[in-house]
mmCIF file of C-alpha atoms in Angstrom:
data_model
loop_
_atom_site.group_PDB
_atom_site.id
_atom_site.type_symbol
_atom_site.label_atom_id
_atom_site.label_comp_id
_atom_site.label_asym_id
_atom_site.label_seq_id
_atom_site.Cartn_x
_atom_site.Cartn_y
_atom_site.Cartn_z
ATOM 1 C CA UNK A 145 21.538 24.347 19.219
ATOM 2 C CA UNK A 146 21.939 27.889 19.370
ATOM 3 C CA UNK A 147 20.527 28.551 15.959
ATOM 4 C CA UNK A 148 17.493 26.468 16.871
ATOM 5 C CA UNK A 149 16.694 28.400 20.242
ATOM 6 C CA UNK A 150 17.142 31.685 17.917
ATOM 7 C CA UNK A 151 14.333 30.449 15.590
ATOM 8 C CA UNK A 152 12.356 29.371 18.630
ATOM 9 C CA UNK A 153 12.647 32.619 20.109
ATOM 10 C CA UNK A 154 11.483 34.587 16.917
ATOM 11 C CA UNK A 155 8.584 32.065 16.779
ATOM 12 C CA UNK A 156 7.650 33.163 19.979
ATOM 13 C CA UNK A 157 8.046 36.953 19.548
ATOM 14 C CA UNK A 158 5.715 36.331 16.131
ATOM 15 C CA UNK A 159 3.158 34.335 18.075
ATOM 16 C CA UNK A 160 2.682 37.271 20.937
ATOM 17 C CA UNK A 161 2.740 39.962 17.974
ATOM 18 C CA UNK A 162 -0.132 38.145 16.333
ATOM 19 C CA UNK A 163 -2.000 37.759 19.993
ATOM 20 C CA UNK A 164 -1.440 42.020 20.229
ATOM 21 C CA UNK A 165 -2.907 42.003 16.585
ATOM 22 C CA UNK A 166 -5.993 40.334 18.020
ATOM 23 C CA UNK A 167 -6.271 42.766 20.881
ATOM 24 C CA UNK A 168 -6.938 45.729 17.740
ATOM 25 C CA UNK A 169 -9.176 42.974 16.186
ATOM 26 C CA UNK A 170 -11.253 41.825 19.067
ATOM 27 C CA UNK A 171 -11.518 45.419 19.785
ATOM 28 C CA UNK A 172 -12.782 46.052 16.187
ATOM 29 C CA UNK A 173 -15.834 43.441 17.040
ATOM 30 C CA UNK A 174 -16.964 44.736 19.796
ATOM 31 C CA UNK A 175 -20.488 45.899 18.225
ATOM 32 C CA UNK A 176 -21.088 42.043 18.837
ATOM 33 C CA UNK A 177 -21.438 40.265 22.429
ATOM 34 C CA UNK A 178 -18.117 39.152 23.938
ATOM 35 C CA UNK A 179 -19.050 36.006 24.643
ATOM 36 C CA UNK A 180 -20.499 35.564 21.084
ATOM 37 C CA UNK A 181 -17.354 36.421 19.988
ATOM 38 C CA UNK A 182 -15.161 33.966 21.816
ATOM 39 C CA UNK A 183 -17.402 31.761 21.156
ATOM 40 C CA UNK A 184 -17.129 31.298 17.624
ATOM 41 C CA UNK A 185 -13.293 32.158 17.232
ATOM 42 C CA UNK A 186 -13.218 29.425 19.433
ATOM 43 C CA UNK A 187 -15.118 27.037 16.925
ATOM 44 C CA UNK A 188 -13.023 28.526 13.858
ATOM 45 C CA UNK A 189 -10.406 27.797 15.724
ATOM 46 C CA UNK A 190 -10.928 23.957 16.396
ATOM 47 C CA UNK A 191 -12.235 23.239 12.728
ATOM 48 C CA UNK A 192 -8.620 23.848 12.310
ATOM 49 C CA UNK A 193 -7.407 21.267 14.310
ATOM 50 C CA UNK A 194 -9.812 18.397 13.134
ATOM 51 C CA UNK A 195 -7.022 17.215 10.442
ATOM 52 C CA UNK A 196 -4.656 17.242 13.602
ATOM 53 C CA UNK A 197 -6.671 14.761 15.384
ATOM 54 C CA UNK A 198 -7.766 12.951 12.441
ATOM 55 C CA UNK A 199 -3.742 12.487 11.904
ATOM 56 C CA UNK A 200 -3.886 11.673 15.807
ATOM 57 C CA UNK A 201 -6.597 9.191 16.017
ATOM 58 C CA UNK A 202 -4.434 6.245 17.502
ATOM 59 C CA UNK A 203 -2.946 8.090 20.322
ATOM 60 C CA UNK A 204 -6.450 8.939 21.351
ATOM 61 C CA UNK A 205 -6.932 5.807 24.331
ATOM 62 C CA UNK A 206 -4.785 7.904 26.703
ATOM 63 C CA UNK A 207 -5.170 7.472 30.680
ATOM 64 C CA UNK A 208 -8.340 9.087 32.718
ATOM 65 C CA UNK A 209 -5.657 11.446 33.962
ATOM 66 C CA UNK A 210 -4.586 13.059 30.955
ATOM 67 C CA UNK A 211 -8.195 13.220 29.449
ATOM 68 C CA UNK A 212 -8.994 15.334 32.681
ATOM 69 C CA UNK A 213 -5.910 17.346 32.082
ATOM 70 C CA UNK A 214 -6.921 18.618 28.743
ATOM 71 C CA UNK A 215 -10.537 19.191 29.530
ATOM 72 C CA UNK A 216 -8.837 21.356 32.255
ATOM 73 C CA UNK A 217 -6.947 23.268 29.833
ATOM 74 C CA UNK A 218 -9.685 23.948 27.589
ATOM 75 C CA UNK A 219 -11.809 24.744 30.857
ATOM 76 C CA UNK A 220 -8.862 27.060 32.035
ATOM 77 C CA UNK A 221 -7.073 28.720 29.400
ATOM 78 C CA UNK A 222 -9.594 29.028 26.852
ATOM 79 C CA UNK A 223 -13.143 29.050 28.496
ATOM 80 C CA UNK A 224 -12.454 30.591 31.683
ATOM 81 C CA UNK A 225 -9.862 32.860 30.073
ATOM 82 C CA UNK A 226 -12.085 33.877 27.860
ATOM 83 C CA UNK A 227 -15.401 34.803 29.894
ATOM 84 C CA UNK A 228 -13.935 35.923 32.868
ATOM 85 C CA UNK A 229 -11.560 38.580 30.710
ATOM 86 C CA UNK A 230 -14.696 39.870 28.700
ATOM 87 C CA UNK A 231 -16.985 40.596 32.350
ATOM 88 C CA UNK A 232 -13.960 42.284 33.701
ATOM 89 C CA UNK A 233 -12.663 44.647 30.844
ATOM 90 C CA UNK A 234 -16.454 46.162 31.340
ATOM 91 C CA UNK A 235 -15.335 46.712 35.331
ATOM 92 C CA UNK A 236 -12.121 48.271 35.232
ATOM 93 C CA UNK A 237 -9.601 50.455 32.924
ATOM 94 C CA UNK A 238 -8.117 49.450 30.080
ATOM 95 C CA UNK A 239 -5.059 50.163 32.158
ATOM 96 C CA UNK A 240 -5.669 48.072 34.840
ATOM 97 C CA UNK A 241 -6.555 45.141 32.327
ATOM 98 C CA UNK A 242 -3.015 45.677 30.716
ATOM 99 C CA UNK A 243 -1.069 45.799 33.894
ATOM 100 C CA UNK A 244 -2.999 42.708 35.485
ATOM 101 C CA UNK A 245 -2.433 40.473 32.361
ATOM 102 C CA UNK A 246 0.921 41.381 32.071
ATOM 103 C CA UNK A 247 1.570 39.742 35.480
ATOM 104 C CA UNK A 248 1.180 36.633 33.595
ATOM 105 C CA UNK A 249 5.323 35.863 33.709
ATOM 106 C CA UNK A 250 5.682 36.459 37.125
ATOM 107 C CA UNK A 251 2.558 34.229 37.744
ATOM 108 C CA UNK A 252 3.685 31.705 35.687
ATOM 109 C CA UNK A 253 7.632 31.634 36.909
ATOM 110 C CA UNK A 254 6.460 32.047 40.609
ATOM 111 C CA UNK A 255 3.900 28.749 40.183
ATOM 112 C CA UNK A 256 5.740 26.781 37.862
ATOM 113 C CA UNK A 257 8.974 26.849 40.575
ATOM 114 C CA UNK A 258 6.037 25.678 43.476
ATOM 115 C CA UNK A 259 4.307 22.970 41.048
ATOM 116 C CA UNK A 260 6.517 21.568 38.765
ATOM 117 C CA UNK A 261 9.703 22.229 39.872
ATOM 118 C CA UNK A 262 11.239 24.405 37.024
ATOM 119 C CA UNK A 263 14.401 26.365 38.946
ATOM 120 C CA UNK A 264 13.676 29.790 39.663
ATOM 121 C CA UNK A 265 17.300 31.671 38.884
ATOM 122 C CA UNK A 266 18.156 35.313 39.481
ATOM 123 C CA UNK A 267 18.769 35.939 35.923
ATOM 124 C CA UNK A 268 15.105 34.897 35.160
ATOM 125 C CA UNK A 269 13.967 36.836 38.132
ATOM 126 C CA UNK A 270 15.465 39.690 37.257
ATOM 127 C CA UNK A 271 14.372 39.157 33.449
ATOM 128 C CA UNK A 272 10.517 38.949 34.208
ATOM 129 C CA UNK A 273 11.067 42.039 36.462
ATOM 130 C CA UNK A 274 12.921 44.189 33.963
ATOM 131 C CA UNK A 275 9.981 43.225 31.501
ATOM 132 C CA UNK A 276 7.163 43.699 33.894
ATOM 133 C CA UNK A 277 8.437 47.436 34.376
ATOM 134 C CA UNK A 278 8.683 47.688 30.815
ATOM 135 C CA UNK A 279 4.628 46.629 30.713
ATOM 136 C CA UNK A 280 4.573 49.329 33.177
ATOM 137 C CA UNK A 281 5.841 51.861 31.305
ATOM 138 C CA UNK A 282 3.310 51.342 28.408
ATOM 139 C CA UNK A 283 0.579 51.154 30.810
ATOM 140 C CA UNK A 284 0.960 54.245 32.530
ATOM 141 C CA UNK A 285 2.294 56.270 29.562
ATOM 142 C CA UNK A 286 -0.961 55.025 28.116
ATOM 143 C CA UNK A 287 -3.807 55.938 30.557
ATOM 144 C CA UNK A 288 -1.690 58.407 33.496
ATOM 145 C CA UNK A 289 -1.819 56.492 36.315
ATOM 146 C CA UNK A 290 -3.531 53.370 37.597
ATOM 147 C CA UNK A 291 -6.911 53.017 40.336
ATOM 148 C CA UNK A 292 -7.973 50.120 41.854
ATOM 149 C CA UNK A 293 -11.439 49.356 40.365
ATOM 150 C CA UNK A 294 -12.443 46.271 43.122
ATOM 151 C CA UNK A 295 -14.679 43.646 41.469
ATOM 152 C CA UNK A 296 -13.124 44.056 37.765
ATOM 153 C CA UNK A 297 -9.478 43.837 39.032
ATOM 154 C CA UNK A 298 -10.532 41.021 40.826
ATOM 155 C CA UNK A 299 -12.050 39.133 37.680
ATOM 156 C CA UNK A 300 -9.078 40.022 35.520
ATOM 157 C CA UNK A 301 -7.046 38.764 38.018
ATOM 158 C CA UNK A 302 -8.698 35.316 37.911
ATOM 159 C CA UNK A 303 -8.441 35.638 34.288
ATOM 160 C CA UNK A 304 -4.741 35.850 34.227
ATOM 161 C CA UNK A 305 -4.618 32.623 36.804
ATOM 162 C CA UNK A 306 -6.771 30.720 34.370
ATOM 163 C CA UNK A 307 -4.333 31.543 31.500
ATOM 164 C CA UNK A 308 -1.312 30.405 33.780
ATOM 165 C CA UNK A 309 -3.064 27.439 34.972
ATOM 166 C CA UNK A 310 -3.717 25.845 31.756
ATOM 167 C CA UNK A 311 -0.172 26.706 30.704
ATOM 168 C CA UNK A 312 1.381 24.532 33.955
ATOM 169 C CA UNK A 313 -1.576 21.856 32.731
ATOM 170 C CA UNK A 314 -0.185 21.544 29.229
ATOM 171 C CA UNK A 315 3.529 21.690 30.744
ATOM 172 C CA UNK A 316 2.386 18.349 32.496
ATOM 173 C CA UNK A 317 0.855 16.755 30.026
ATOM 174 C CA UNK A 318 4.083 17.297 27.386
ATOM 175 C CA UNK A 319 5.982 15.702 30.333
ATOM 176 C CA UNK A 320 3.593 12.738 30.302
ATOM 177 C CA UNK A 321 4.820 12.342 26.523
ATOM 178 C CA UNK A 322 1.197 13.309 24.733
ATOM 179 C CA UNK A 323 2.501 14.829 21.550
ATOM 180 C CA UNK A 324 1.947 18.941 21.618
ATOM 181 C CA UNK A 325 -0.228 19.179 18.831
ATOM 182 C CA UNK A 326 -2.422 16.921 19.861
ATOM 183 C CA UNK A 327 -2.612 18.577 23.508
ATOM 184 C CA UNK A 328 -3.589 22.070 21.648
ATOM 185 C CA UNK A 329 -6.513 20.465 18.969
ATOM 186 C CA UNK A 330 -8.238 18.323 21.966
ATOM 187 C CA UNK A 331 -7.834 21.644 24.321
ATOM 188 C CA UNK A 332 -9.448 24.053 21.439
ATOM 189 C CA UNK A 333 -12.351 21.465 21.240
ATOM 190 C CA UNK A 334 -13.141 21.640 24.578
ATOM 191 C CA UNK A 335 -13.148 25.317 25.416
ATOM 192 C CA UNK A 336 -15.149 25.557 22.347
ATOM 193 C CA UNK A 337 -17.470 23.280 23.718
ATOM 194 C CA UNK A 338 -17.130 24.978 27.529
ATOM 195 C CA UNK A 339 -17.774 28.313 25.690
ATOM 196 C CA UNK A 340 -20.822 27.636 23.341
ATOM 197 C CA UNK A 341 -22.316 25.801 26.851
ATOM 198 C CA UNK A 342 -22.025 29.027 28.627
ATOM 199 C CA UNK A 343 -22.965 31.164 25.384
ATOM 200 C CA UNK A 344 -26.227 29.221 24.752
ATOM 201 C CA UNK A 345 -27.075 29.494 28.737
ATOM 202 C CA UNK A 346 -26.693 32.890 28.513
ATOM 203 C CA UNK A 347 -29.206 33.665 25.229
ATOM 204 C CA UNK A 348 -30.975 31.296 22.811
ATOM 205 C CA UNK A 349 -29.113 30.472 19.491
ATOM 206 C CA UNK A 350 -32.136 31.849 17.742
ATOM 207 C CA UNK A 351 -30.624 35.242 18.905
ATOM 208 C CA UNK A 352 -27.935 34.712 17.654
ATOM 209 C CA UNK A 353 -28.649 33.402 14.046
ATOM 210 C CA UNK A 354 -30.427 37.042 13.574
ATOM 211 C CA UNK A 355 -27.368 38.829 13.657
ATOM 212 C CA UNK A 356 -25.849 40.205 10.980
ATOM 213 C CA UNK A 357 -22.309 40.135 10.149
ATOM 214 C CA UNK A 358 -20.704 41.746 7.393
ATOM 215 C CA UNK A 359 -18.070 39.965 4.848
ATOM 216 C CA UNK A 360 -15.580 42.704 6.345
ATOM 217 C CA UNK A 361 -16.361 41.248 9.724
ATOM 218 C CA UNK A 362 -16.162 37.421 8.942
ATOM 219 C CA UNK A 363 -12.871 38.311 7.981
ATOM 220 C CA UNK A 364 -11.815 39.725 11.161
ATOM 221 C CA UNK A 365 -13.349 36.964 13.034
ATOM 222 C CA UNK A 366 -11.610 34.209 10.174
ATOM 223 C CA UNK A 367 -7.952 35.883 10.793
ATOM 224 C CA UNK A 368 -8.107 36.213 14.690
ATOM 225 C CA UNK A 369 -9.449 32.331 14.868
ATOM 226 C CA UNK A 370 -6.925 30.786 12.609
ATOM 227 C CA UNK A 371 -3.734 33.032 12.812
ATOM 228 C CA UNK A 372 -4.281 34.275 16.663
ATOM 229 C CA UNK A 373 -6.234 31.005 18.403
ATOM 230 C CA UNK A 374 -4.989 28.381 15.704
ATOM 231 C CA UNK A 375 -1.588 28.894 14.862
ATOM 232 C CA UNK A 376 -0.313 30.975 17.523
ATOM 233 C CA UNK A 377 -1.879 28.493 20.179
ATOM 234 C CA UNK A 378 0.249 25.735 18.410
ATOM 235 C CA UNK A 379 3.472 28.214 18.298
ATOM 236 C CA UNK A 380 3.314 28.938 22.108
ATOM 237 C CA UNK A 381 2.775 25.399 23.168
ATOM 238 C CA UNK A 382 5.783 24.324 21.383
ATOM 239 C CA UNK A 383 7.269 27.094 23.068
ATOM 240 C CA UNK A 384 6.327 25.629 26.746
ATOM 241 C CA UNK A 385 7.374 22.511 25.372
ATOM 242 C CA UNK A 386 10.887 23.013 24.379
ATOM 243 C CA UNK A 387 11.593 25.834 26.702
ATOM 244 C CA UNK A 388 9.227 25.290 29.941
ATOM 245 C CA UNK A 389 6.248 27.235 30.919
ATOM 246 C CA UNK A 390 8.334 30.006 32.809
ATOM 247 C CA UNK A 391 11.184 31.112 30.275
ATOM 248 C CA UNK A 392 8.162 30.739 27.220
ATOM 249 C CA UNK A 393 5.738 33.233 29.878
ATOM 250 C CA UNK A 394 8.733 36.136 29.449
ATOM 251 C CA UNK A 395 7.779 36.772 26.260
ATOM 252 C CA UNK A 396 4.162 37.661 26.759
ATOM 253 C CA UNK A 397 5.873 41.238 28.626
ATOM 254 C CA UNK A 398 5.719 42.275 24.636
ATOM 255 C CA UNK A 399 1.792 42.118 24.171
ATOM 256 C CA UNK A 400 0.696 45.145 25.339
ATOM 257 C CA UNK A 401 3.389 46.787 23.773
ATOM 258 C CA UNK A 402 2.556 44.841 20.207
ATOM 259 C CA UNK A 403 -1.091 45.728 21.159
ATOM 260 C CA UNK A 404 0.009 49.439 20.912
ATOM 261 C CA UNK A 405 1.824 49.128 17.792
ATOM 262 C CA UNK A 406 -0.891 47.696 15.895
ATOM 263 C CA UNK A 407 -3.800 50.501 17.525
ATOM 264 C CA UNK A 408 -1.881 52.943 15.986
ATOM 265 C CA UNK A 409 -1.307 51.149 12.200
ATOM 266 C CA UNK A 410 -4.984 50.437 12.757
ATOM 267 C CA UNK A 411 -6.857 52.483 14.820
ATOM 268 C CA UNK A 412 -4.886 55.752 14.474
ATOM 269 C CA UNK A 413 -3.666 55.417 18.029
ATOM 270 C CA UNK A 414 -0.534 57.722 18.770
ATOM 271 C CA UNK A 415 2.150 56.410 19.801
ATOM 272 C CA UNK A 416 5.277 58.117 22.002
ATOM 273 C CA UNK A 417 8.815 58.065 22.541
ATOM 274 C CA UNK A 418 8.575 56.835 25.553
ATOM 275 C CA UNK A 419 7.050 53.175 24.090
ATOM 276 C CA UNK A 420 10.836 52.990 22.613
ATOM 277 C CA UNK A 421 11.710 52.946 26.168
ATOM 278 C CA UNK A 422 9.756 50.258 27.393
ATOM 279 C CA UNK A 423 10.224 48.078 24.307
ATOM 280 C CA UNK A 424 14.032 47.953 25.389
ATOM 281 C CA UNK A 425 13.288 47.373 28.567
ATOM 282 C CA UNK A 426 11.223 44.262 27.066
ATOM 283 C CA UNK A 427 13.183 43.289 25.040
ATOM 284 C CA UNK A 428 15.807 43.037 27.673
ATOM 285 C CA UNK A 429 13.689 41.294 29.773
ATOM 286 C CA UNK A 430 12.775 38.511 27.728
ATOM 287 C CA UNK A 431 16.799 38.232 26.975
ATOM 288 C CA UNK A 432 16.872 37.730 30.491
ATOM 289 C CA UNK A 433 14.611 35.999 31.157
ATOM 290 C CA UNK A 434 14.623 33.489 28.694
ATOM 291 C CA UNK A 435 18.488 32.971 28.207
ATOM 292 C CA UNK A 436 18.995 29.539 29.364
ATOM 293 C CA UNK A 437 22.389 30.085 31.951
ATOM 294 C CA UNK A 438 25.351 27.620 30.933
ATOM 295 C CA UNK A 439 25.572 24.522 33.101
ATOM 296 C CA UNK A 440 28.685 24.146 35.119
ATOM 297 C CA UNK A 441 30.604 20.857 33.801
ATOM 298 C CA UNK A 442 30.996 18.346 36.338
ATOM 299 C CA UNK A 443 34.012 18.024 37.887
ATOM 300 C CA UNK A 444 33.959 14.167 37.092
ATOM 301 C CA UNK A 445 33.904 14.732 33.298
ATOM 302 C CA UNK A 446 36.586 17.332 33.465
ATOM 303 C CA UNK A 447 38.938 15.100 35.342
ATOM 304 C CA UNK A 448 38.406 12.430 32.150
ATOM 305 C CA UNK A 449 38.552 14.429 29.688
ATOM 306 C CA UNK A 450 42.119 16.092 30.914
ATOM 307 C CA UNK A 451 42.973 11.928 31.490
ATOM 308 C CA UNK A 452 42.038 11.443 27.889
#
């Protein structure tokens, strides 16, 4: 059991590596409108997932409720997610974006323990604090120091919600026995379809047919859909399924520090000793925070087992 939850837990830490990869790489596109962008990752992203559904197709009659539960992950966590982080980046400091995502643990312990009961311990408390200062560090060694910026902070405040939400939504839906994979395809198809909605509102698609994107750039966008919004989607749902939304949430205190890691392979970013610093004090947090604490042995059970 042990071995398993080690495997799980390097699954995890590969999943929110590849999602600080596609900070450098979403970065890289930015020649190209954001929404554009997410847009078509987005549809990448669910051509993947057509042989999943296709393998799916006769646990597709599912209840109203859990139809309305996956268009409101795809709604939250991908298409609201997605918009609302690209309008507030433009309104506030990379800094502040950093800091304000990485509240996404304590968001997610905080409304997991109000909505769907998951316990709340001090060890995970103290784990998604010890991580969150860690984020801190990064932050502030970074960019210097941190000012509110109003309307932005605001909108990448809502952005981090949306993320949460949709992780609490997919939390649900594994307890109402739909199979995770499925869950992630049908999600991916309809933020795709929430995002292109928006994407065409906001300019004609003759606009953008005339852009030009190099083979170097298809690339980029290939990689980030498949590996970042493909696989890793599929690797951190399993993630909330087998460990819960609030231990899986610890380990997203590592993206901004992964994010770092790969600006400087990439973008000749320099990095500092004091990022060794903070990644102890994230990895300790997600120790923490994610270590599942023993369960005391009823007293029942020892008393037969002694008789026996």
């Amino acid at each position: 059991m042990k071995n398993k939850e080690g495997l799980l837990f390097i699954m995890l830490a590969g999943v929110v590596s590849i999602w600080g990869l596609n900070v450098v790489m979403v970065k890289y596109l930015t020649k190209f409108p954001p929404l554009f962008v997410s847009s078509l990752r987005m549809a990448l992203a669910a051509a993947c997932f057509i042989p999943i559904i296709w393998a799916y197709r006769k646990r597709l009659r599912m209840a109203k409720m859990e139809w309305l539960l996956l268009a409101g992950i795809g709604a939250t966590s991908i298409a609201l997610h997605q918009i609302t982080m690209a309008i507030g980046v433009q309104y506030t400091t990379a800094g502040n974006g950093s800091l304000i995502l990485g509240l996404n643990p304590l968001a997610t312990g905080l409304l997991a323990m109000l909505f769907l009961g998951e316990p709340m311990s001090w060890r995970k408390a103290l784990g998604i604090g010890v991580g969150f200062s860690g984020v801190l560090v990064v932050v502030l060694s970074q960019h210097g120091s941190l000012k509110v910026s109003g309307w932005g902070d605001a909108v990448m405040f809502f952005s981090m919600l949306m993320y949460v939400t949709g992780g609490l939504l997919i939390r649900k839906l594994v307890m109402r026995g739909v199979p995770v994979l499925l869950i992630t395809a049908l999600a991916q198809v309809f933020g795709m379809v929430f995002l292109w909605s928006v994407a065409l509102l906001d300019k004609p698609v003759t606009y953008y047919m005339s852009m030009e994107i190099s083979p170097f750039q298809w690339l980029v966008i290939l990689v980030s859909a498949v590996f970042s919004s493909a696989l890793g989607t599929v690797g951190w749902n399993y993630g909330i399924r087998q460990l819960g939304a609030s231990r899986t949430a610890v380990f997203l205190n590592g993206m901004p520090l992964a994010s770092l890691v790969f600006a400087a392979i990439f973008l000749g970013e320099k990095l500092q000793l004091i990022h060794v610093l903070a990644l102890c004090m994230i990895v300790a947090g997600v120790y923490l925070g994610s270590k599942k604490l023993p369960q005391p042995v009823a007293k029942s059970a020892v008393d037969a087992t002694t008789k026996a």
